[in-house]
CSV table of C-alpha atoms in Angstrom, one decimal:
chain,number,residue,atom,x,y,z
A,1256,UNK,CA,-98.5,-35.5,18.0
A,1257,UNK,CA,-102.1,-34.3,17.3
A,1258,UNK,CA,-102.7,-32.0,14.4
A,1259,UNK,CA,-105.6,-29.6,13.9
A,1260,UNK,CA,-107.8,-30.0,11.0
A,1261,UNK,CA,-106.5,-28.2,7.9
A,1262,UNK,CA,-107.9,-25.3,6.0
A,1263,UNK,CA,-107.3,-26.6,2.4
A,1264,UNK,CA,-108.5,-23.5,0.5
A,1265,UNK,CA,-106.6,-21.0,2.7
A,1266,UNK,CA,-103.5,-23.1,2.5
A,1267,UNK,CA,-103.8,-23.4,-1.3
A,1268,UNK,CA,-104.1,-19.6,-1.6
A,1269,UNK,CA,-101.2,-19.1,0.8
A,1270,UNK,CA,-99.0,-21.4,-1.1
A,1271,UNK,CA,-99.7,-19.5,-4.3
A,1272,UNK,CA,-99.0,-16.1,-2.7
A,1273,UNK,CA,-95.9,-16.8,-0.8
A,1274,UNK,CA,-94.0,-16.5,-4.0
A,1275,UNK,CA,-94.3,-12.7,-3.3
A,1276,UNK,CA,-92.6,-12.7,0.1
A,1277,UNK,CA,-92.0,-8.9,0.0
A,1278,UNK,CA,-95.6,-8.2,0.6
A,1279,UNK,CA,-96.3,-8.0,4.4
A,1280,UNK,CA,-99.9,-9.1,4.1
A,1281,UNK,CA,-98.8,-12.2,2.3
A,1282,UNK,CA,-96.3,-13.1,5.0
A,1283,UNK,CA,-99.0,-12.5,7.6
A,1284,UNK,CA,-101.4,-14.9,5.8
A,1285,UNK,CA,-98.6,-17.4,5.5
A,1286,UNK,CA,-97.9,-17.1,9.3
A,1287,UNK,CA,-101.6,-17.4,10.3
A,1288,UNK,CA,-102.0,-20.5,8.1
A,1289,UNK,CA,-99.5,-22.4,10.2
A,1290,UNK,CA,-101.6,-22.0,13.4
A,1291,UNK,CA,-102.6,-25.5,14.6
A,1292,UNK,CA,-103.8,-27.1,17.8
A,1293,UNK,CA,-101.6,-29.8,19.4
A,1294,UNK,CA,-103.1,-30.3,22.8
A,1295,UNK,CA,-106.6,-30.0,24.2
A,1296,UNK,CA,-105.4,-27.8,27.1
A,1297,UNK,CA,-105.4,-26.0,24.6
A,1298,UNK,CA,-101.9,-25.5,23.3
A,1299,UNK,CA,-101.4,-24.2,19.8
A,1300,UNK,CA,-98.3,-23.8,17.6
A,1301,UNK,CA,-97.7,-21.1,15.0
A,1302,UNK,CA,-94.7,-19.9,12.9
A,1303,UNK,CA,-94.4,-16.2,12.3
A,1304,UNK,CA,-92.5,-15.3,9.1
A,1305,UNK,CA,-90.9,-12.0,8.4
A,1306,UNK,CA,-90.5,-8.8,10.4
A,1307,UNK,CA,-93.0,-7.8,13.1
A,1308,UNK,CA,-91.5,-4.3,13.3
A,1309,UNK,CA,-89.5,-4.8,16.5
A,1310,UNK,CA,-86.6,-2.6,15.4
A,1311,UNK,CA,-89.0,0.2,14.6
A,1312,UNK,CA,-90.7,-0.4,17.9
A,1313,UNK,CA,-87.4,-0.1,19.8
A,1314,UNK,CA,-86.8,3.3,18.2
A,1315,UNK,CA,-89.8,4.9,19.9
A,1316,UNK,CA,-90.3,2.6,22.9
A,1317,UNK,CA,-93.4,2.3,25.0
A,1318,UNK,CA,-94.6,1.8,28.5
A,1319,UNK,CA,-95.4,-1.6,30.0
A,1320,UNK,CA,-98.1,-3.9,28.7
A,1321,UNK,CA,-100.4,-2.0,31.0
A,1322,UNK,CA,-103.7,-3.5,32.3
A,1323,UNK,CA,-103.0,-6.8,30.4
A,1324,UNK,CA,-100.7,-8.8,32.6
A,1325,UNK,CA,-102.3,-10.1,35.8
A,1326,UNK,CA,-101.7,-7.7,38.6
A,1327,UNK,CA,-103.9,-9.1,41.4
A,1328,UNK,CA,-102.3,-9.6,44.7
A,1329,UNK,CA,-101.4,-13.2,45.6
A,1330,UNK,CA,-99.5,-15.4,47.9
A,1331,UNK,CA,-96.0,-16.6,46.9
A,1332,UNK,CA,-97.5,-19.8,45.7
A,1333,UNK,CA,-100.1,-18.0,43.5
A,1334,UNK,CA,-97.3,-15.8,42.1
A,1335,UNK,CA,-95.5,-19.0,41.4
A,1336,UNK,CA,-93.0,-19.8,38.6
A,1337,UNK,CA,-89.8,-21.9,38.8
A,1338,UNK,CA,-86.9,-21.6,36.4
A,1339,UNK,CA,-83.6,-23.4,36.4
A,1340,UNK,CA,-80.5,-23.6,34.2
A,1341,UNK,CA,-78.6,-26.9,33.8
A,1342,UNK,CA,-75.1,-26.0,32.7
A,1343,UNK,CA,-72.7,-29.0,33.1
A,1344,UNK,CA,-70.9,-28.9,29.7
A,1345,UNK,CA,-70.5,-32.7,29.7
A,1346,UNK,CA,-74.2,-32.9,29.0
A,1347,UNK,CA,-76.8,-30.9,27.1
A,1348,UNK,CA,-77.4,-27.4,28.5
A,1349,UNK,CA,-81.0,-26.9,29.5
A,1350,UNK,CA,-83.4,-24.2,30.7
A,1351,UNK,CA,-86.4,-25.7,32.6
A,1352,UNK,CA,-89.4,-23.6,33.4
A,1353,UNK,CA,-92.8,-23.9,35.1
A,1354,UNK,CA,-95.3,-21.1,34.4
A,1355,UNK,CA,-97.8,-21.2,37.3
A,1356,UNK,CA,-101.0,-19.2,37.0
A,1357,UNK,CA,-104.5,-20.0,36.0
A,1358,UNK,CA,-105.6,-22.3,33.1
A,1359,UNK,CA,-105.3,-20.3,30.0
A,1360,UNK,CA,-105.0,-21.1,26.2
A,1361,UNK,CA,-101.3,-21.1,25.2
A,1362,UNK,CA,-99.2,-20.8,22.1
A,1363,UNK,CA,-95.8,-22.1,21.2
A,1364,UNK,CA,-94.6,-19.4,18.8
A,1365,UNK,CA,-91.7,-19.8,16.4
A,1366,UNK,CA,-90.6,-16.5,15.0
A,1367,UNK,CA,-88.4,-16.1,11.9
A,1368,UNK,CA,-87.8,-12.3,11.6
A,1369,UNK,CA,-85.7,-10.7,8.9
A,1370,UNK,CA,-84.2,-8.3,11.5
A,1371,UNK,CA,-83.4,-10.7,14.4
A,1372,UNK,CA,-82.6,-14.3,15.4
A,1373,UNK,CA,-85.1,-17.1,14.9
A,1374,UNK,CA,-86.6,-18.1,18.2
A,1375,UNK,CA,-89.3,-20.0,20.0
A,1376,UNK,CA,-91.4,-18.8,22.9
A,1377,UNK,CA,-94.5,-19.6,25.0
A,1378,UNK,CA,-97.3,-17.1,25.0
A,1379,UNK,CA,-100.4,-16.9,27.2
A,1380,UNK,CA,-103.0,-16.0,24.5
A,1381,UNK,CA,-105.8,-15.2,26.8
A,1382,UNK,CA,-104.6,-11.6,26.6
A,1383,UNK,CA,-105.7,-11.6,23.0
A,1384,UNK,CA,-109.3,-12.6,24.0
A,1385,UNK,CA,-108.8,-16.4,23.4
A,1386,UNK,CA,-110.6,-18.9,25.5
A,1387,UNK,CA,-110.8,-22.7,25.4
A,1388,UNK,CA,-112.7,-22.6,22.1
A,1389,UNK,CA,-110.6,-23.0,19.0
A,1390,UNK,CA,-110.5,-19.5,17.4
A,1391,UNK,CA,-112.0,-18.7,14.0
A,1392,UNK,CA,-109.7,-17.6,11.1
A,1393,UNK,CA,-110.7,-13.9,11.7
A,1394,UNK,CA,-110.0,-14.2,15.4
A,1395,UNK,CA,-106.4,-15.3,14.7
A,1396,UNK,CA,-105.5,-11.8,13.4
A,1397,UNK,CA,-104.8,-10.8,16.9
A,1398,UNK,CA,-101.9,-13.3,17.0
A,1399,UNK,CA,-99.9,-11.0,14.7
A,1400,UNK,CA,-99.0,-9.2,17.9
A,1401,UNK,CA,-98.0,-12.4,19.7
A,1402,UNK,CA,-94.2,-11.9,19.1
A,1403,UNK,CA,-94.4,-9.0,21.6
A,1404,UNK,CA,-95.7,-11.3,24.4
A,1405,UNK,CA,-93.1,-14.0,25.1
A,1406,UNK,CA,-93.3,-15.4,28.6
A,1407,UNK,CA,-90.1,-17.5,28.1
A,1408,UNK,CA,-88.2,-18.7,25.2
A,1409,UNK,CA,-85.0,-19.7,23.3
A,1410,UNK,CA,-83.3,-18.3,20.2
A,1411,UNK,CA,-81.2,-19.9,17.5
A,1412,UNK,CA,-78.0,-19.0,19.2
A,1413,UNK,CA,-78.9,-21.1,22.2
A,1414,UNK,CA,-79.8,-18.2,24.5
A,1415,UNK,CA,-82.8,-19.0,26.7
A,1416,UNK,CA,-84.8,-16.9,29.2
A,1417,UNK,CA,-87.6,-17.2,31.7
A,1418,UNK,CA,-89.3,-14.7,33.9
A,1419,UNK,CA,-90.8,-14.9,37.4
A,1420,UNK,CA,-92.9,-12.5,39.5
A,1421,UNK,CA,-91.2,-11.1,42.6
A,1422,UNK,CA,-92.4,-8.8,45.4
A,1423,UNK,CA,-90.8,-5.7,43.9
A,1424,UNK,CA,-88.7,-4.5,40.9
A,1425,UNK,CA,-87.7,-0.9,40.3
A,1426,UNK,CA,-85.8,0.0,37.2
A,1427,UNK,CA,-84.2,3.4,36.7
A,1428,UNK,CA,-86.4,5.4,34.4
A,1429,UNK,CA,-83.6,7.3,32.5
A,1430,UNK,CA,-85.2,10.0,30.3
A,1431,UNK,CA,-82.3,9.4,27.8
A,1432,UNK,CA,-83.3,5.8,27.2
A,1433,UNK,CA,-86.3,4.2,25.6
A,1434,UNK,CA,-88.8,2.3,27.7
A,1435,UNK,CA,-90.0,-1.2,27.0
A,1436,UNK,CA,-92.4,-3.4,28.9
A,1437,UNK,CA,-91.5,-6.4,30.9
A,1438,UNK,CA,-92.3,-8.9,28.2
A,1439,UNK,CA,-90.8,-6.7,25.4
A,1440,UNK,CA,-87.6,-7.1,27.3
A,1441,UNK,CA,-87.7,-10.9,26.7
A,1442,UNK,CA,-88.4,-10.3,23.0
A,1443,UNK,CA,-85.3,-7.9,22.9
A,1444,UNK,CA,-83.1,-10.7,24.3
A,1445,UNK,CA,-84.5,-13.4,22.0
A,1446,UNK,CA,-84.1,-11.3,18.9
A,1447,UNK,CA,-80.7,-9.7,19.7
A,1448,UNK,CA,-78.6,-11.6,22.3
A,1449,UNK,CA,-76.2,-14.4,21.6
A,1450,UNK,CA,-74.9,-14.7,25.2
A,1451,UNK,CA,-75.7,-13.8,28.8
A,1452,UNK,CA,-73.2,-10.9,28.6
A,1453,UNK,CA,-75.0,-9.5,25.5
A,1454,UNK,CA,-78.3,-9.9,27.2
A,1455,UNK,CA,-77.2,-7.8,30.2
A,1456,UNK,CA,-75.7,-5.2,27.9
A,1457,UNK,CA,-78.9,-4.9,25.9
A,1458,UNK,CA,-81.1,-4.5,28.9
A,1459,UNK,CA,-78.8,-1.9,30.4
A,1460,UNK,CA,-79.7,0.3,27.3
A,1461,UNK,CA,-83.4,0.4,28.1
A,1462,UNK,CA,-85.8,1.3,30.9
A,1463,UNK,CA,-87.9,-1.8,31.8
A,1464,UNK,CA,-91.4,-0.7,33.0
A,1465,UNK,CA,-93.3,-3.1,35.2
A,1466,UNK,CA,-96.3,-0.9,35.7
A,1467,UNK,CA,-99.7,-2.6,35.2
A,1468,UNK,CA,-98.4,-6.1,35.9
A,1469,UNK,CA,-96.3,-8.0,38.4
A,1470,UNK,CA,-92.7,-6.9,39.0
A,1471,UNK,CA,-90.4,-9.5,37.5
A,1472,UNK,CA,-86.9,-10.9,37.5
A,1473,UNK,CA,-85.3,-13.0,34.7
A,1474,UNK,CA,-83.1,-16.0,34.5
A,1475,UNK,CA,-81.0,-16.0,31.3
A,1476,UNK,CA,-78.7,-18.8,30.2
A,1477,UNK,CA,-76.7,-19.4,27.1
A,1478,UNK,CA,-75.1,-22.3,25.1
A,1479,UNK,CA,-71.7,-21.5,26.5
A,1480,UNK,CA,-72.6,-22.6,30.0
A,1481,UNK,CA,-73.3,-19.2,31.5
A,1482,UNK,CA,-76.4,-18.0,33.3
A,1483,UNK,CA,-77.5,-15.0,35.4
A,1484,UNK,CA,-80.5,-13.8,37.3
A,1485,UNK,CA,-81.3,-10.2,36.3
A,1486,UNK,CA,-83.1,-8.1,38.9
A,1487,UNK,CA,-84.1,-4.5,39.3
A,1488,UNK,CA,-83.6,-3.0,42.8
A,1489,UNK,CA,-83.9,0.7,43.8
A,1490,UNK,CA,-83.5,1.8,40.2
A,1491,UNK,CA,-80.4,-0.3,39.6
A,1492,UNK,CA,-80.0,-3.5,37.6
A,1493,UNK,CA,-78.5,-6.3,39.8
A,1494,UNK,CA,-76.8,-9.3,38.1
A,1495,UNK,CA,-76.5,-12.6,40.0
A,1496,UNK,CA,-74.3,-14.9,37.9
A,1497,UNK,CA,-74.2,-18.7,38.3
A,1498,UNK,CA,-71.6,-19.9,40.7
A,1499,UNK,CA,-71.6,-23.5,39.6
A,1500,UNK,CA,-73.0,-25.8,36.9
A,1501,UNK,CA,-76.6,-24.8,37.6
A,1502,UNK,CA,-78.8,-21.9,38.7
A,1503,UNK,CA,-82.3,-21.6,40.1
A,1504,UNK,CA,-84.8,-18.8,40.6
A,1505,UNK,CA,-88.4,-18.7,41.8
A,1506,UNK,CA,-90.4,-15.8,43.3
A,1507,UNK,CA,-88.1,-13.9,45.6
A,1508,UNK,CA,-85.4,-11.4,45.0
A,1509,UNK,CA,-82.1,-13.3,45.2
A,1510,UNK,CA,-79.7,-10.3,45.3
A,1511,UNK,CA,-78.4,-9.8,48.8
A,1512,UNK,CA,-79.1,-13.4,50.0
A,1513,UNK,CA,-76.5,-16.2,50.4
A,1514,UNK,CA,-77.2,-19.5,48.8
A,1515,UNK,CA,-78.2,-21.0,52.2
A,1516,UNK,CA,-80.5,-18.1,52.9
A,1517,UNK,CA,-82.1,-18.5,49.5
A,1518,UNK,CA,-82.9,-22.1,50.2
A,1519,UNK,CA,-84.9,-21.1,53.2
A,1520,UNK,CA,-87.1,-18.6,51.3
A,1521,UNK,CA,-89.0,-21.0,49.0
A,1522,UNK,CA,-89.7,-24.7,49.0
A,1523,UNK,CA,-89.6,-25.0,45.2
A,1524,UNK,CA,-86.2,-23.2,45.1
A,1525,UNK,CA,-84.8,-25.5,47.8
A,1526,UNK,CA,-86.1,-28.7,46.1
A,1527,UNK,CA,-84.7,-27.7,42.7
A,1528,UNK,CA,-81.4,-26.5,44.0
A,1529,UNK,CA,-80.9,-29.7,46.0
A,1530,UNK,CA,-81.7,-31.9,43.0
A,1531,UNK,CA,-79.3,-30.0,40.7
A,1532,UNK,CA,-76.6,-30.1,43.3
A,1533,UNK,CA,-76.9,-33.8,43.6
A,1534,UNK,CA,-76.8,-34.2,39.8
A,1535,UNK,CA,-73.8,-31.9,39.5
A,1536,UNK,CA,-75.7,-29.7,37.1
A,1537,UNK,CA,-76.1,-32.6,34.6
A,1538,UNK,CA,-79.6,-33.7,33.7
A,1539,UNK,CA,-81.1,-35.3,30.6
A,1540,UNK,CA,-84.1,-33.5,29.2
A,1541,UNK,CA,-86.5,-36.1,30.6
A,1542,UNK,CA,-84.9,-35.7,34.0
A,1543,UNK,CA,-85.3,-31.9,33.8
A,1544,UNK,CA,-89.0,-32.4,33.0
A,1545,UNK,CA,-89.3,-34.8,36.0
A,1546,UNK,CA,-87.8,-32.1,38.2
A,1547,UNK,CA,-90.4,-29.6,36.9
A,1548,UNK,CA,-93.1,-32.1,37.8
A,1549,UNK,CA,-91.6,-32.4,41.3
A,1550,UNK,CA,-92.0,-28.6,41.9
A,1551,UNK,CA,-95.2,-28.2,39.9
A,1552,UNK,CA,-98.4,-27.0,41.5
A,1553,UNK,CA,-102.2,-27.2,40.9
A,1554,UNK,CA,-101.9,-23.9,39.0
A,1555,UNK,CA,-99.0,-24.9,36.7
A,1556,UNK,CA,-100.1,-24.0,33.2
A,1557,UNK,CA,-97.1,-25.3,31.3
A,1558,UNK,CA,-93.7,-27.0,31.9
A,1559,UNK,CA,-91.1,-26.5,29.2
A,1560,UNK,CA,-87.6,-27.6,28.7
A,1561,UNK,CA,-85.4,-25.7,26.3
A,1562,UNK,CA,-82.3,-27.6,25.1
A,1563,UNK,CA,-79.8,-24.9,24.4
A,1564,UNK,CA,-77.4,-27.5,22.9
A,1565,UNK,CA,-79.7,-29.2,20.4
A,1566,UNK,CA,-82.6,-26.8,20.0
A,1567,UNK,CA,-85.1,-29.4,21.2
A,1568,UNK,CA,-88.2,-28.2,23.1
A,1569,UNK,CA,-90.4,-30.3,25.3
A,1570,UNK,CA,-93.7,-29.0,26.6
A,1571,UNK,CA,-96.2,-30.5,29.0
A,1572,UNK,CA,-99.5,-28.7,29.5
A,1573,UNK,CA,-101.6,-28.6,32.7
A,1574,UNK,CA,-99.3,-31.1,34.6
A,1575,UNK,CA,-100.1,-33.8,32.0
A,1576,UNK,CA,-96.6,-35.3,32.1
A,1577,UNK,CA,-97.7,-38.4,30.4
A,1578,UNK,CA,-98.2,-36.4,27.2
A,1579,UNK,CA,-95.1,-34.3,26.5
A,1580,UNK,CA,-95.0,-32.6,23.1
A,1581,UNK,CA,-91.6,-32.4,21.3
A,1582,UNK,CA,-90.5,-29.6,18.9
A,1583,UNK,CA,-87.2,-28.3,17.6
A,1584,UNK,CA,-85.6,-25.0,16.7
A,1585,UNK,CA,-82.5,-25.1,14.5
A,1586,UNK,CA,-79.5,-24.0,16.6
A,1587,UNK,CA,-76.8,-22.1,14.6
A,1588,UNK,CA,-73.2,-22.1,15.7
A,1589,UNK,CA,-71.8,-19.0,17.3
């Protein structure tokens, strides 16, 4: 695995100061010092240590990440992401995900909060003003907000989640509940949920605001072999649980469609579902990556496989499936 050039002086200062972990500024410096480039796409990796104030954020809520997520109209293949859960308990449990958009700098972010579960997530850091040039030390300060921008991820309890754009999503804006943005909702699940049931319960306690970006639905899976597609229709949350040892979602609203109807609505959905049916919901991680390659497109930014059993993470950038980067998150027992 390639490693970025170090910053010896900064690292030396950081190592001296981390002996005072109660000082937020020191934890921020320690976090930023872990930032490194691992792929020329580019893909970076960073570890975030300590709290990023998410509990405090949830007490006041906010609107969506307005005017930041892409909201341009597009065809189904432009609004294209593919997510699947592999849930046969005789093998490793996996969540595979293609994020299809335009070429953007990306970050694999490990978070280690004091007030939530450890997790790992992929972040499109173009929203922080990054481009293909490696950022300066001062430019990295914006990454202190990166925990609020997960596009998919997995936590230490083996819960994994991916989001996909859909034609419409309408959550009930209950004035008695706090409002979070569509990516904040993913952070909520990664920080707080051990299971699909807990994920659903948590989301039911908040308004999810999609204004300013694409409407979304989510596929959530856990290390106990459960999964569900979570959708928002006419102000109500709709839950579509897995019926077998796998589940698939792409870019159409699944609620209200039979399995056979769903297969006719998206080529990527049909291809993925057929492969998982033939495999009986049992794939090795490399086979899951191969399936992501089969349904990838010219605009696939990243393909990631989260192993909910072992904590392994495999990432391929820009459809370069000859160079798959491997990482690990420690999975803790339930």
